[in-house]
PDB file of C-alpha atoms in Angstrom:
ATOM      1  CA  MET D   1     199.716 -18.268 -32.617  1.00 73.00           C
ATOM      2  CA  SER D   2     202.125 -19.956 -30.229  1.00 82.00           C
ATOM      3  CA  GLU D   3     202.106 -23.561 -29.022  1.00 80.00           C
ATOM      4  CA  ARG D   4     203.554 -25.075 -25.883  1.00 75.00           C
ATOM      5  CA  ALA D   5     202.977 -27.883 -23.403  1.00 76.00           C
ATOM      6  CA  GLU D   6     202.603 -27.465 -19.651  1.00 79.00           C
ATOM      7  CA  VAL D   7     202.143 -29.984 -16.857  1.00 78.00           C
ATOM      8  CA  PHE D   8     199.201 -30.541 -14.548  1.00 75.00           C
ATOM      9  CA  ARG D   9     199.122 -33.090 -11.749  1.00 74.00           C
ATOM     10  CA  VAL D  10     196.536 -35.631 -10.673  1.00 72.00           C
ATOM     11  CA  ALA D  11     196.413 -38.019  -7.741  1.00 63.00           C
ATOM     12  CA  HIS D  12     197.606 -41.489  -8.766  1.00 61.00           C
ATOM     13  CA  GLY D  13     197.743 -44.586  -6.613  1.00 55.00           C
ATOM     14  CA  LYS D  14     197.416 -44.533  -2.860  1.00 50.00           C
ATOM     15  CA  SER D  15     199.809 -41.670  -2.187  1.00 49.00           C
ATOM     16  CA  GLY D  16     201.373 -40.608  -5.463  1.00 60.00           C
ATOM     17  CA  GLU D  17     200.785 -38.175  -8.292  1.00 73.00           C
ATOM     18  CA  ALA D  18     200.889 -38.447 -12.060  1.00 79.00           C
ATOM     19  CA  GLU D  19     202.051 -35.665 -14.346  1.00 83.00           C
ATOM     20  CA  LEU D  20     199.930 -35.059 -17.431  1.00 89.00           C
ATOM     21  CA  ARG D  21     200.451 -32.615 -20.263  1.00 90.00           C
ATOM     22  CA  MET D  22     198.235 -29.761 -21.364  1.00 93.00           C
ATOM     23  CA  HIS D  23     199.019 -28.833 -24.966  1.00 95.00           C
ATOM     24  CA  LEU D  24     198.260 -25.115 -25.320  1.00 96.00           C
ATOM     25  CA  TYR D  25     197.488 -23.104 -28.440  1.00 95.00           C
ATOM     26  CA  LEU D  26     197.608 -19.384 -27.711  1.00 93.00           C
ATOM     27  CA  PRO D  27     196.251 -16.723 -30.092  1.00 91.00           C
ATOM     28  CA  ALA D  28     198.640 -14.181 -31.533  1.00 85.00           C
ATOM     29  CA  GLY D  29     198.556 -10.590 -30.372  1.00 79.00           C
ATOM     30  CA  GLU D  30     198.419  -8.699 -27.111  1.00 76.00           C
ATOM     31  CA  VAL D  31     195.848  -9.771 -24.541  1.00 77.00           C
ATOM     32  CA  ARG D  32     193.679  -6.731 -23.843  1.00 83.00           C
ATOM     33  CA  THR D  33     190.673  -8.555 -22.406  1.00 92.00           C
ATOM     34  CA  PRO D  34     190.363 -12.120 -21.100  1.00 96.00           C
ATOM     35  CA  ARG D  35     189.479 -14.605 -23.838  1.00 97.00           C
ATOM     36  CA  PRO D  36     187.223 -17.668 -23.873  1.00 98.00           C
ATOM     37  CA  ALA D  37     188.975 -21.028 -23.771  1.00 98.00           C
ATOM     38  CA  VAL D  38     188.248 -24.573 -24.871  1.00 98.00           C
ATOM     39  CA  VAL D  39     189.774 -27.787 -23.519  1.00 98.00           C
ATOM     40  CA  PHE D  40     189.614 -30.823 -25.839  1.00 98.00           C
ATOM     41  CA  PHE D  41     189.621 -34.461 -24.682  1.00 98.00           C
ATOM     42  CA  PHE D  42     190.691 -37.183 -27.134  1.00 98.00           C
ATOM     43  CA  GLY D  43     188.810 -40.386 -27.880  1.00 97.00           C
ATOM     44  CA  GLY D  44     189.986 -43.977 -27.582  1.00 96.00           C
ATOM     45  CA  GLY D  45     187.582 -45.870 -25.356  1.00 97.00           C
ATOM     46  CA  TRP D  46     189.436 -44.731 -22.187  1.00 97.00           C
ATOM     47  CA  THR D  47     192.057 -47.265 -23.298  1.00 96.00           C
ATOM     48  CA  GLY D  48     194.290 -45.429 -25.778  1.00 94.00           C
ATOM     49  CA  GLY D  49     194.522 -42.304 -27.871  1.00 94.00           C
ATOM     50  CA  THR D  50     196.678 -39.187 -27.721  1.00 93.00           C
ATOM     51  CA  ALA D  51     196.119 -35.567 -26.778  1.00 91.00           C
ATOM     52  CA  GLU D  52     196.966 -34.436 -30.329  1.00 91.00           C
ATOM     53  CA  HIS D  53     193.687 -35.940 -31.612  1.00 94.00           C
ATOM     54  CA  PHE D  54     191.981 -32.532 -31.610  1.00 97.00           C
ATOM     55  CA  ALA D  55     195.011 -30.418 -32.516  1.00 95.00           C
ATOM     56  CA  PRO D  56     193.508 -29.333 -35.894  1.00 95.00           C
ATOM     57  CA  GLN D  57     190.345 -28.048 -34.220  1.00 97.00           C
ATOM     58  CA  ALA D  58     192.366 -26.445 -31.428  1.00 97.00           C
ATOM     59  CA  ARG D  59     194.644 -24.618 -33.861  1.00 96.00           C
ATOM     60  CA  HIS D  60     191.702 -23.363 -35.888  1.00 96.00           C
ATOM     61  CA  LEU D  61     189.835 -21.951 -32.891  1.00 97.00           C
ATOM     62  CA  ALA D  62     193.044 -20.380 -31.591  1.00 96.00           C
ATOM     63  CA  SER D  63     193.416 -18.623 -34.945  1.00 95.00           C
ATOM     64  CA  LEU D  64     189.985 -17.098 -34.274  1.00 96.00           C
ATOM     65  CA  GLY D  65     191.046 -15.733 -30.900  1.00 95.00           C
ATOM     66  CA  MET D  66     190.285 -18.439 -28.333  1.00 97.00           C
ATOM     67  CA  VAL D  67     192.820 -19.950 -25.957  1.00 97.00           C
ATOM     68  CA  THR D  68     192.669 -23.659 -26.739  1.00 97.00           C
ATOM     69  CA  ALA D  69     194.147 -26.772 -25.191  1.00 97.00           C
ATOM     70  CA  CYS D  70     194.338 -30.511 -25.779  1.00 97.00           C
ATOM     71  CA  ALA D  71     194.452 -32.264 -22.425  1.00 96.00           C
ATOM     72  CA  ASP D  72     196.083 -35.558 -21.651  1.00 94.00           C
ATOM     73  CA  TYR D  73     194.430 -38.004 -19.261  1.00 95.00           C
ATOM     74  CA  ARG D  74     195.243 -41.456 -17.933  1.00 93.00           C
ATOM     75  CA  VAL D  75     194.161 -44.432 -20.049  1.00 95.00           C
ATOM     76  CA  ALA D  76     194.160 -48.173 -19.443  1.00 94.00           C
ATOM     77  CA  SER D  77     196.911 -49.068 -21.920  1.00 93.00           C
ATOM     78  CA  ARG D  78     199.454 -46.667 -20.428  1.00 92.00           C
ATOM     79  CA  HIS D  79     198.417 -46.299 -16.811  1.00 89.00           C
ATOM     80  CA  GLY D  80     196.250 -49.319 -15.964  1.00 91.00           C
ATOM     81  CA  THR D  81     193.394 -46.995 -15.080  1.00 92.00           C
ATOM     82  CA  THR D  82     189.610 -47.006 -15.483  1.00 95.00           C
ATOM     83  CA  PRO D  83     187.108 -44.514 -16.929  1.00 97.00           C
ATOM     84  CA  PHE D  84     186.524 -43.288 -13.371  1.00 96.00           C
ATOM     85  CA  ASP D  85     190.150 -42.155 -13.187  1.00 94.00           C
ATOM     86  CA  ALA D  86     189.780 -40.447 -16.551  1.00 96.00           C
ATOM     87  CA  VAL D  87     186.804 -38.474 -15.221  1.00 97.00           C
ATOM     88  CA  ARG D  88     188.967 -37.250 -12.336  1.00 94.00           C
ATOM     89  CA  ASP D  89     191.665 -36.184 -14.788  1.00 93.00           C
ATOM     90  CA  ALA D  90     189.201 -34.349 -17.025  1.00 96.00           C
ATOM     91  CA  LYS D  91     187.846 -32.430 -14.054  1.00 95.00           C
ATOM     92  CA  GLU D  92     191.366 -31.502 -13.015  1.00 92.00           C
ATOM     93  CA  ALA D  93     192.103 -30.288 -16.563  1.00 94.00           C
ATOM     94  CA  ILE D  94     189.155 -27.869 -16.475  1.00 96.00           C
ATOM     95  CA  ARG D  95     190.148 -26.784 -12.968  1.00 94.00           C
ATOM     96  CA  TRP D  96     193.730 -26.224 -14.145  1.00 93.00           C
ATOM     97  CA  MET D  97     192.561 -23.971 -16.965  1.00 96.00           C
ATOM     98  CA  ARG D  98     190.447 -21.923 -14.560  1.00 96.00           C
ATOM     99  CA  ALA D  99     193.232 -21.780 -11.936  1.00 92.00           C
ATOM    100  CA  ASN D 100     195.633 -20.444 -14.581  1.00 93.00           C
ATOM    101  CA  ALA D 101     193.134 -18.122 -16.251  1.00 95.00           C
ATOM    102  CA  THR D 102     194.857 -14.859 -15.319  1.00 94.00           C
ATOM    103  CA  ARG D 103     198.276 -16.061 -16.460  1.00 93.00           C
ATOM    104  CA  LEU D 104     196.914 -17.372 -19.771  1.00 94.00           C
ATOM    105  CA  GLY D 105     194.577 -14.453 -20.450  1.00 95.00           C
ATOM    106  CA  VAL D 106     191.461 -16.622 -20.124  1.00 97.00           C
ATOM    107  CA  ASP D 107     187.982 -15.602 -19.006  1.00 98.00           C
ATOM    108  CA  PRO D 108     187.292 -18.105 -16.188  1.00 97.00           C
ATOM    109  CA  ASP D 109     183.559 -17.838 -16.850  1.00 98.00           C
ATOM    110  CA  LYS D 110     183.892 -18.841 -20.511  1.00 99.00           C
ATOM    111  CA  ILE D 111     185.596 -22.231 -20.500  1.00 99.00           C
ATOM    112  CA  VAL D 112     184.331 -24.898 -22.916  1.00 99.00           C
ATOM    113  CA  ALA D 113     184.842 -28.641 -22.440  1.00 99.00           C
ATOM    114  CA  ALA D 114     184.949 -30.495 -25.762  1.00 99.00           C
ATOM    115  CA  GLY D 115     185.771 -33.982 -26.950  1.00 98.00           C
ATOM    116  CA  GLY D 116     184.942 -36.949 -29.125  1.00 98.00           C
ATOM    117  CA  SER D 117     183.718 -40.444 -28.250  1.00 98.00           C
ATOM    118  CA  ALA D 118     185.206 -41.309 -24.829  1.00 98.00           C
ATOM    119  CA  GLY D 119     186.603 -37.781 -24.769  1.00 98.00           C
ATOM    120  CA  GLY D 120     183.102 -36.449 -25.357  1.00 99.00           C
ATOM    121  CA  HIS D 121     181.973 -38.569 -22.433  1.00 99.00           C
ATOM    122  CA  LEU D 122     184.652 -36.993 -20.233  1.00 99.00           C
ATOM    123  CA  ALA D 123     183.737 -33.482 -21.348  1.00 99.00           C
ATOM    124  CA  ALA D 124     180.091 -34.149 -20.475  1.00 99.00           C
ATOM    125  CA  CYS D 125     181.083 -35.614 -17.107  1.00 98.00           C
ATOM    126  CA  THR D 126     182.946 -32.456 -16.109  1.00 98.00           C
ATOM    127  CA  ALA D 127     179.606 -30.654 -16.246  1.00 98.00           C
ATOM    128  CA  MET D 128     177.229 -33.366 -15.059  1.00 98.00           C
ATOM    129  CA  ILE D 129     178.854 -35.783 -12.627  1.00 97.00           C
ATOM    130  CA  ALA D 130     179.333 -34.881  -8.963  1.00 93.00           C
ATOM    131  CA  GLY D 131     182.365 -36.052  -7.043  1.00 89.00           C
ATOM    132  CA  PHE D 132     185.577 -37.459  -8.554  1.00 87.00           C
ATOM    133  CA  GLU D 133     187.404 -34.399  -7.243  1.00 82.00           C
ATOM    134  CA  ASP D 134     190.905 -35.436  -6.224  1.00 66.00           C
ATOM    135  CA  ALA D 135     192.446 -32.337  -4.685  1.00 54.00           C
ATOM    136  CA  VAL D 136     196.113 -31.849  -5.582  1.00 54.00           C
ATOM    137  CA  PRO D 137     197.927 -29.340  -3.313  1.00 50.00           C
ATOM    138  CA  VAL D 138     199.106 -26.185  -5.081  1.00 52.00           C
ATOM    139  CA  GLU D 139     200.760 -23.017  -3.878  1.00 51.00           C
ATOM    140  CA  GLY D 140     198.373 -21.063  -1.690  1.00 51.00           C
ATOM    141  CA  GLY D 141     195.980 -23.904  -0.947  1.00 52.00           C
ATOM    142  CA  GLU D 142     194.168 -26.727  -2.682  1.00 54.00           C
ATOM    143  CA  ARG D 143     192.970 -26.475  -6.248  1.00 56.00           C
ATOM    144  CA  GLN D 144     189.767 -28.282  -5.327  1.00 58.00           C
ATOM    145  CA  ALA D 145     188.401 -24.911  -4.159  1.00 77.00           C
ATOM    146  CA  ILE D 146     188.314 -23.916  -7.855  1.00 88.00           C
ATOM    147  CA  SER D 147     185.376 -25.203  -9.899  1.00 92.00           C
ATOM    148  CA  SER D 148     185.961 -27.992 -12.411  1.00 94.00           C
ATOM    149  CA  ALA D 149     182.647 -27.335 -14.191  1.00 97.00           C
ATOM    150  CA  PRO D 150     182.770 -25.887 -17.729  1.00 98.00           C
ATOM    151  CA  ASN D 151     180.540 -23.114 -19.040  1.00 99.00           C
ATOM    152  CA  ALA D 152     179.655 -24.869 -22.317  1.00 99.00           C
ATOM    153  CA  LEU D 153     180.017 -28.285 -23.967  1.00 99.00           C
ATOM    154  CA  VAL D 154     180.925 -29.268 -27.545  1.00 99.00           C
ATOM    155  CA  LEU D 155     180.544 -33.023 -28.060  1.00 99.00           C
ATOM    156  CA  PHE D 156     181.543 -35.073 -31.127  1.00 99.00           C
ATOM    157  CA  ASN D 157     179.716 -38.450 -31.210  1.00 98.00           C
ATOM    158  CA  PRO D 158     180.067 -38.698 -27.426  1.00 99.00           C
ATOM    159  CA  VAL D 159     179.510 -41.767 -25.293  1.00 99.00           C
ATOM    160  CA  LEU D 160     176.427 -40.640 -23.354  1.00 99.00           C
ATOM    161  CA  ASP D 161     175.277 -43.970 -21.940  1.00 98.00           C
ATOM    162  CA  THR D 162     177.649 -46.452 -20.298  1.00 98.00           C
ATOM    163  CA  THR D 163     174.999 -49.129 -19.704  1.00 98.00           C
ATOM    164  CA  GLY D 164     174.152 -51.962 -22.070  1.00 96.00           C
ATOM    165  CA  LYS D 165     172.310 -49.427 -24.243  1.00 96.00           C
ATOM    166  CA  GLY D 166     175.532 -47.628 -25.019  1.00 97.00           C
ATOM    167  CA  PHE D 167     179.264 -48.246 -24.750  1.00 97.00           C
ATOM    168  CA  GLY D 168     181.670 -49.098 -21.934  1.00 96.00           C
ATOM    169  CA  ARG D 169     179.616 -51.238 -19.547  1.00 97.00           C
ATOM    170  CA  ASP D 170     182.438 -53.765 -19.386  1.00 96.00           C
ATOM    171  CA  LYS D 171     184.915 -51.014 -18.491  1.00 97.00           C
ATOM    172  CA  VAL D 172     182.855 -49.393 -15.728  1.00 96.00           C
ATOM    173  CA  THR D 173     181.441 -52.786 -14.579  1.00 96.00           C
ATOM    174  CA  PRO D 174     177.721 -53.626 -14.395  1.00 96.00           C
ATOM    175  CA  ALA D 175     177.573 -52.677 -10.709  1.00 97.00           C
ATOM    176  CA  ARG D 176     178.594 -49.089 -11.555  1.00 97.00           C
ATOM    177  CA  GLU D 177     177.116 -48.783 -15.044  1.00 98.00           C
ATOM    178  CA  THR D 178     175.156 -45.562 -14.376  1.00 98.00           C
ATOM    179  CA  GLU D 179     177.646 -43.851 -12.049  1.00 97.00           C
ATOM    180  CA  ILE D 180     179.338 -41.824 -14.800  1.00 98.00           C
ATOM    181  CA  SER D 181     176.686 -42.253 -17.507  1.00 98.00           C
ATOM    182  CA  PRO D 182     175.674 -38.748 -18.686  1.00 98.00           C
ATOM    183  CA  CYS D 183     172.213 -39.874 -19.826  1.00 98.00           C
ATOM    184  CA  HIS D 184     171.502 -40.881 -16.229  1.00 98.00           C
ATOM    185  CA  HIS D 185     172.622 -37.576 -14.705  1.00 98.00           C
ATOM    186  CA  VAL D 186     170.737 -34.915 -16.652  1.00 98.00           C
ATOM    187  CA  HIS D 187     169.466 -32.167 -14.372  1.00 98.00           C
ATOM    188  CA  ALA D 188     168.586 -28.492 -14.468  1.00 98.00           C
ATOM    189  CA  GLY D 189     171.343 -25.908 -14.608  1.00 98.00           C
ATOM    190  CA  LEU D 190     173.669 -27.628 -17.074  1.00 99.00           C
ATOM    191  CA  PRO D 191     175.655 -25.484 -19.529  1.00 99.00           C
ATOM    192  CA  PRO D 192     174.720 -24.881 -23.189  1.00 99.00           C
ATOM    193  CA  THR D 193     175.588 -28.006 -25.155  1.00 99.00           C
ATOM    194  CA  LEU D 194     176.277 -28.848 -28.795  1.00 99.00           C
ATOM    195  CA  VAL D 195     176.109 -32.531 -29.795  1.00 99.00           C
ATOM    196  CA  MET D 196     177.190 -33.634 -33.290  1.00 99.00           C
ATOM    197  CA  HIS D 197     176.397 -37.287 -33.968  1.00 99.00           C
ATOM    198  CA  GLY D 198     176.250 -39.684 -36.894  1.00 98.00           C
ATOM    199  CA  GLU D 199     172.935 -41.477 -37.327  1.00 98.00           C
ATOM    200  CA  ALA D 200     174.719 -44.715 -38.328  1.00 98.00           C
ATOM    201  CA  ASP D 201     176.953 -44.799 -35.247  1.00 98.00           C
ATOM    202  CA  THR D 202     177.082 -48.364 -33.910  1.00 96.00           C
ATOM    203  CA  VAL D 203     179.585 -47.625 -31.118  1.00 97.00           C
ATOM    204  CA  ALA D 204     177.743 -44.787 -29.406  1.00 98.00           C
ATOM    205  CA  PRO D 205     174.199 -45.214 -30.769  1.00 98.00           C
ATOM    206  CA  PHE D 206     172.500 -42.106 -32.120  1.00 98.00           C
ATOM    207  CA  GLU D 207     169.337 -42.909 -30.159  1.00 98.00           C
ATOM    208  CA  ASN D 208     171.258 -42.134 -26.974  1.00 98.00           C
ATOM    209  CA  ALA D 209     172.094 -38.675 -28.286  1.00 99.00           C
ATOM    210  CA  GLU D 210     168.411 -38.157 -29.092  1.00 99.00           C
ATOM    211  CA  ARG D 211     167.385 -39.264 -25.605  1.00 98.00           C
ATOM    212  CA  PHE D 212     170.028 -37.060 -24.031  1.00 99.00           C
ATOM    213  CA  ALA D 213     168.816 -34.031 -25.996  1.00 99.00           C
ATOM    214  CA  ARG D 214     165.172 -34.680 -25.061  1.00 99.00           C
ATOM    215  CA  ASP D 215     166.046 -34.984 -21.386  1.00 99.00           C
ATOM    216  CA  MET D 216     168.208 -31.866 -21.488  1.00 99.00           C
ATOM    217  CA  ARG D 217     165.361 -29.831 -22.965  1.00 99.00           C
ATOM    218  CA  ALA D 218     162.881 -31.274 -20.471  1.00 99.00           C
ATOM    219  CA  ALA D 219     165.196 -30.142 -17.661  1.00 98.00           C
ATOM    220  CA  GLY D 220     165.270 -26.620 -19.074  1.00 98.00           C
ATOM    221  CA  ASN D 221     168.793 -26.778 -20.482  1.00 99.00           C
ATOM    222  CA  ARG D 222     169.972 -25.415 -23.819  1.00 99.00           C
ATOM    223  CA  VAL D 223     171.034 -28.171 -26.201  1.00 99.00           C
ATOM    224  CA  HIS D 224     171.526 -28.392 -29.964  1.00 99.00           C
ATOM    225  CA  LEU D 225     171.736 -31.862 -31.531  1.00 99.00           C
ATOM    226  CA  VAL D 226     173.033 -31.976 -35.105  1.00 99.00           C
ATOM    227  CA  ALA D 227     172.350 -35.282 -36.874  1.00 98.00           C
ATOM    228  CA  TYR D 228     174.570 -36.510 -39.713  1.00 98.00           C
ATOM    229  CA  PRO D 229     172.710 -39.083 -41.862  1.00 97.00           C
ATOM    230  CA  LYS D 230     174.593 -42.294 -42.733  1.00 96.00           C
ATOM    231  CA  LYS D 231     177.662 -41.184 -40.767  1.00 97.00           C
ATOM    232  CA  GLN D 232     179.415 -43.654 -38.479  1.00 96.00           C
ATOM    233  CA  HIS D 233     181.529 -43.289 -35.352  1.00 97.00           C
ATOM    234  CA  GLY D 234     184.471 -40.923 -35.721  1.00 95.00           C
ATOM    235  CA  PHE D 235     183.035 -39.321 -38.861  1.00 96.00           C
ATOM    236  CA  PHE D 236     184.281 -35.869 -37.799  1.00 96.00           C
ATOM    237  CA  ASN D 237     187.963 -36.775 -38.226  1.00 93.00           C
ATOM    238  CA  ARG D 238     190.006 -35.923 -41.283  1.00 86.00           C
ATOM    239  CA  ARG D 239     190.496 -39.047 -43.391  1.00 80.00           C
ATOM    240  CA  GLU D 240     193.117 -40.001 -45.954  1.00 73.00           C
ATOM    241  CA  ASN D 241     192.665 -42.822 -48.470  1.00 71.00           C
ATOM    242  CA  ALA D 242     195.322 -45.169 -49.837  1.00 69.00           C
ATOM    243  CA  ASP D 243     196.182 -42.647 -52.561  1.00 71.00           C
ATOM    244  CA  GLY D 244     196.832 -39.908 -50.034  1.00 73.00           C
ATOM    245  CA  VAL D 245     193.670 -37.992 -50.880  1.00 75.00           C
ATOM    246  CA  VAL D 246     192.282 -36.217 -47.829  1.00 78.00           C
ATOM    247  CA  ASP D 247     188.537 -36.192 -47.203  1.00 82.00           C
ATOM    248  CA  ASP D 248     187.834 -33.411 -44.729  1.00 91.00           C
ATOM    249  CA  ALA D 249     184.205 -32.615 -45.599  1.00 93.00           C
ATOM    250  CA  ASP D 250     182.815 -33.868 -42.287  1.00 96.00           C
ATOM    251  CA  PHE D 251     185.707 -32.369 -40.360  1.00 96.00           C
ATOM    252  CA  LEU D 252     184.916 -28.972 -41.874  1.00 96.00           C
ATOM    253  CA  ALA D 253     181.158 -29.383 -41.403  1.00 97.00           C
ATOM    254  CA  THR D 254     181.529 -30.093 -37.682  1.00 98.00           C
ATOM    255  CA  LEU D 255     184.040 -27.269 -37.342  1.00 98.00           C
ATOM    256  CA  ARG D 256     181.503 -24.865 -38.873  1.00 98.00           C
ATOM    257  CA  GLU D 257     178.833 -26.071 -36.438  1.00 98.00           C
ATOM    258  CA  THR D 258     181.251 -25.549 -33.580  1.00 99.00           C
ATOM    259  CA  GLU D 259     182.043 -22.034 -34.771  1.00 98.00           C
ATOM    260  CA  MET D 260     178.361 -21.119 -35.086  1.00 98.00           C
ATOM    261  CA  PHE D 261     177.606 -22.459 -31.622  1.00 99.00           C
ATOM    262  CA  LEU D 262     180.482 -20.546 -30.045  1.00 99.00           C
ATOM    263  CA  ARG D 263     179.607 -17.349 -31.900  1.00 98.00           C
ATOM    264  CA  ASP D 264     176.028 -17.653 -30.705  1.00 98.00           C
ATOM    265  CA  LEU D 265     177.336 -17.856 -27.132  1.00 98.00           C
ATOM    266  CA  GLY D 266     179.498 -14.795 -27.690  1.00 98.00           C
ATOM    267  CA  TYR D 267     182.708 -16.803 -27.346  1.00 98.00           C
ATOM    268  CA  LEU D 268     183.975 -15.894 -30.837  1.00 96.00           C
TER     269      LEU D 268
END
């Protein structure tokens, strides 16, 4: 497996651009046929966080033959941006992966958007939310002509409701509370979706994940909700106690669920 970082560009300000990094994890061996890919989005309430958040998951899936990436996006603490800007960046990250599919040996029809918490929200938005498509000129035309929609979703305790029933209403403002709220944009034709959520989550309430799954099924979409009793927000991360002992049981459990879901889709 090889690792490297590349740059993708997003519109920033009235006439400028921002450069963001895509951290790539490429499987070893010769590319004989295009491979599925997954793009991970980190959590942090659209305020902080780093792209390396999902590096362990990305490395593991790359070892199984997928092209994986951890995408950067603009956050409030570093760029003075809002969740709406982050949605634009997430869409551009998926578009970038598809635009570079041939060069990276990726199947453009097998791209997964994945993420946790606010990153799970962004992954869901790439599939569900219309608009927020800031075209950035590239050689040979505009990248906006290339779809930013993923072919599958893997969501770790995602923010699915940005109203008062969920998380982030203060960040999106009450006047726009449903504009990028996945629970309010479920419709037919969405990609297969895996949601892994702790039942004791007080940040992104589990009841929102249940409602999302019900609405997805009612719309005829494929969705698998895995409930983790007594688990709180961020349960899927590796944890280390004061003595340096690592607890990775939930990390491994969610990784197994992810593997099974991707194998069932024929992506592994």
